Amino acid sequence: MKELNQKPNLDVILDKALKRQNLSCKEILFLLTLSTENDLRKLFAVARSLRDRNFNRKIFLYGFVYFSTWCRNACTFCGYRSSNSQMPRYRRTEEEIWDAVLRLQESGVHLVDLTMGEDPYYHRKQGFDPLLNLVRQIKRETDLSVMISPGLISKQLLEQFSSAGADWYACYQETYNKSLFRRLRVGQSFQQRLVSKLQAAQVGLLVEEGLLLGVGESLENIASAMQRMQILGAQQVRAMSFIPQPGSPLESLPSPDRQRELITIAVFRLLFPDKLIPASLDIDGISGLADRLAAGANVITSLIPPNAGFAGVAQHSKDINEGYRTVAGIMPVIRSLGLEIATIEEYSHWISEQKDMLISVKQGSR
Ligand code: SF4
């Protein structure tokens, strides 16, 4: 009882994290409230130390191919919601997507993330055969790993993607507060979205889960979401700051202070020391990269080939055609932090280990 009433102590909590001991919700919440320069310096140092211990100072690179910006949904935080006429819409052809994949491969990424809104063309009309074929082609003709981000899909389809060779399924809850979820992902089912990730893991796909920050969540919401993400067993966890989108219901909500995202990344690292945590170029472009890596991130996401007509999600054009969202563009930052880009073999090896762990968890639960 005495222990329950004790005020959390930063050094004790950081020591527990270094020893890979579980942190309680109260301890996670305490970390999320840190604000002094000295405390944050300690938090980020431990986050980096855990990352470097587990990944040997190696960073992974993800290419982003946002191949359709059409969507049937109405998320209030998103510019690509179905009713918004202010956003540029496109649906790239298979040749255009393949060309982008090859450009990303040549540039040296480890993975391509094939992302779309819930485009009715695929979800209702055409079906997913073209995308399944593309995944097979990528796995047959390149060394790249593949993440699919097609929105909510059935278990049968997840199984087909897994058989085609996809490695990851990304499907962000954005919040684990159900009433906030209803306000953000209007008309969508909290439960179905969560179940789709469990089903993805059952069919052998690694899972990326994500939180959106600055949309009305409390620190308690973030702390409890982090614990839910641990239970989910996600292999990649991302935090992204909200960016207001023209023409969307939340267009006048200000973007939050970036400190919140940096602290969330660092706390993720304490809770998921050997998993992947992105530093997204989609929020602040190249200028925000060093801070996110210094907070413990180990994957750079949203690398986009310049002048190919592909958009980002939160920042549609930021730094893309200027060439900063390329492997060459981010190299100076990587070097300045004393980090290295992993080889493609190192990334594939990590993926295989994680998939083996999924299989042993599945066998253990039989
Ligand atoms: S967040 Fe995704 S599902 Fe929601 S409206 Fe935007 S593109 Fe569609």
mmCIF file of N, CA, C and O and ligand atoms in Angstrom, residues 66 71-75 77-78 80-82 116-118 185 188, ligand 1:
data_model
loop_
_atom_site.group_PDB
_atom_site.id
_atom_site.type_symbol
_atom_site.label_atom_id
_atom_site.label_comp_id
_atom_site.label_asym_id
_atom_site.label_seq_id
_atom_site.Cartn_x
_atom_site.Cartn_y
_atom_site.Cartn_z
ATOM 1 N N TYR A 66 2.030 6.740 -51.636
ATOM 2 C CA TYR A 66 0.614 7.040 -51.381
ATOM 3 C C TYR A 66 -0.079 7.009 -52.739
ATOM 4 O O TYR A 66 -0.131 8.016 -53.439
ATOM 5 N N CYS A 71 -10.927 8.417 -50.781
ATOM 6 C CA CYS A 71 -11.323 7.711 -49.560
ATOM 7 C C CYS A 71 -12.820 7.825 -49.346
ATOM 8 O O CYS A 71 -13.424 8.860 -49.610
ATOM 9 N N ARG A 72 -13.422 6.723 -48.867
ATOM 10 C CA ARG A 72 -14.876 6.720 -48.621
ATOM 11 C C ARG A 72 -15.216 7.202 -47.208
ATOM 12 O O ARG A 72 -16.380 7.372 -46.872
ATOM 13 N N ASN A 73 -14.201 7.387 -46.367
ATOM 14 C CA ASN A 73 -14.450 7.715 -44.963
ATOM 15 C C ASN A 73 -14.493 9.220 -44.696
ATOM 16 O O ASN A 73 -14.250 10.024 -45.596
ATOM 17 N N ALA A 74 -14.764 9.550 -43.434
ATOM 18 C CA ALA A 74 -14.972 10.960 -43.091
ATOM 19 C C ALA A 74 -14.223 11.337 -41.811
ATOM 20 O O ALA A 74 -14.761 12.054 -40.965
ATOM 21 N N CYS A 75 -12.999 10.873 -41.672
ATOM 22 C CA CYS A 75 -12.229 11.199 -40.459
ATOM 23 C C CYS A 75 -12.113 12.723 -40.342
ATOM 24 O O CYS A 75 -11.729 13.391 -41.311
ATOM 25 N N PHE A 77 -10.039 14.590 -38.785
ATOM 26 C CA PHE A 77 -8.684 15.169 -38.747
ATOM 27 C C PHE A 77 -8.013 15.150 -40.118
ATOM 28 O O PHE A 77 -6.919 15.687 -40.284
ATOM 29 N N CYS A 78 -8.668 14.532 -41.116
ATOM 30 C CA CYS A 78 -7.968 14.211 -42.365
ATOM 31 C C CYS A 78 -8.470 15.049 -43.535
ATOM 32 O O CYS A 78 -9.677 15.211 -43.735
ATOM 33 N N TYR A 80 -8.186 14.193 -46.587
ATOM 34 C CA TYR A 80 -8.639 13.335 -47.685
ATOM 35 C C TYR A 80 -10.005 12.699 -47.402
ATOM 36 O O TYR A 80 -10.408 11.771 -48.096
ATOM 37 N N ARG A 81 -10.702 13.161 -46.377
ATOM 38 C CA ARG A 81 -12.056 12.652 -46.090
ATOM 39 C C ARG A 81 -12.920 12.851 -47.338
ATOM 40 O O ARG A 81 -12.719 13.803 -48.109
ATOM 41 N N SER A 82 -13.899 11.969 -47.499
ATOM 42 C CA SER A 82 -14.613 11.881 -48.786
ATOM 43 C C SER A 82 -15.229 13.193 -49.258
ATOM 44 O O SER A 82 -15.215 13.485 -50.447
ATOM 45 N N MET A 116 -3.040 3.823 -49.205
ATOM 46 C CA MET A 116 -4.158 4.489 -49.886
ATOM 47 C C MET A 116 -5.204 4.888 -48.849
ATOM 48 O O MET A 116 -5.212 4.380 -47.724
ATOM 49 N N GLY A 117 -6.085 5.811 -49.203
ATOM 50 C CA GLY A 117 -7.284 6.027 -48.402
ATOM 51 C C GLY A 117 -8.172 4.804 -48.631
ATOM 52 O O GLY A 117 -7.808 3.911 -49.408
ATOM 53 N N GLU A 118 -9.306 4.741 -47.989
ATOM 54 C CA GLU A 118 -10.200 3.603 -48.281
ATOM 55 C C GLU A 118 -10.915 3.905 -49.598
ATOM 56 O O GLU A 118 -12.082 4.295 -49.627
ATOM 57 N N ARG A 185 -12.779 9.262 -35.992
ATOM 58 C CA ARG A 185 -13.041 8.329 -37.100
ATOM 59 C C ARG A 185 -14.552 8.137 -37.195
ATOM 60 O O ARG A 185 -15.086 7.068 -36.872
ATOM 61 N N GLN A 188 -16.908 4.898 -37.999
ATOM 62 C CA GLN A 188 -16.100 3.666 -38.080
ATOM 63 C C GLN A 188 -16.141 2.926 -36.748
ATOM 64 O O GLN A 188 -16.406 3.522 -35.708
HETATM 65 S S1 SF4 B 1 -7.517 9.081 -42.281
HETATM 66 FE FE1 SF4 B 1 -7.502 7.505 -43.855
HETATM 67 S S2 SF4 B 1 -9.520 6.529 -43.625
HETATM 68 FE FE2 SF4 B 1 -9.676 8.502 -42.604
HETATM 69 S S3 SF4 B 1 -10.487 9.921 -44.168
HETATM 70 FE FE3 SF4 B 1 -8.243 10.059 -44.202
HETATM 71 S S4 SF4 B 1 -7.581 8.654 -45.791
HETATM 72 FE FE4 SF4 B 1 -9.688 8.124 -45.215
#
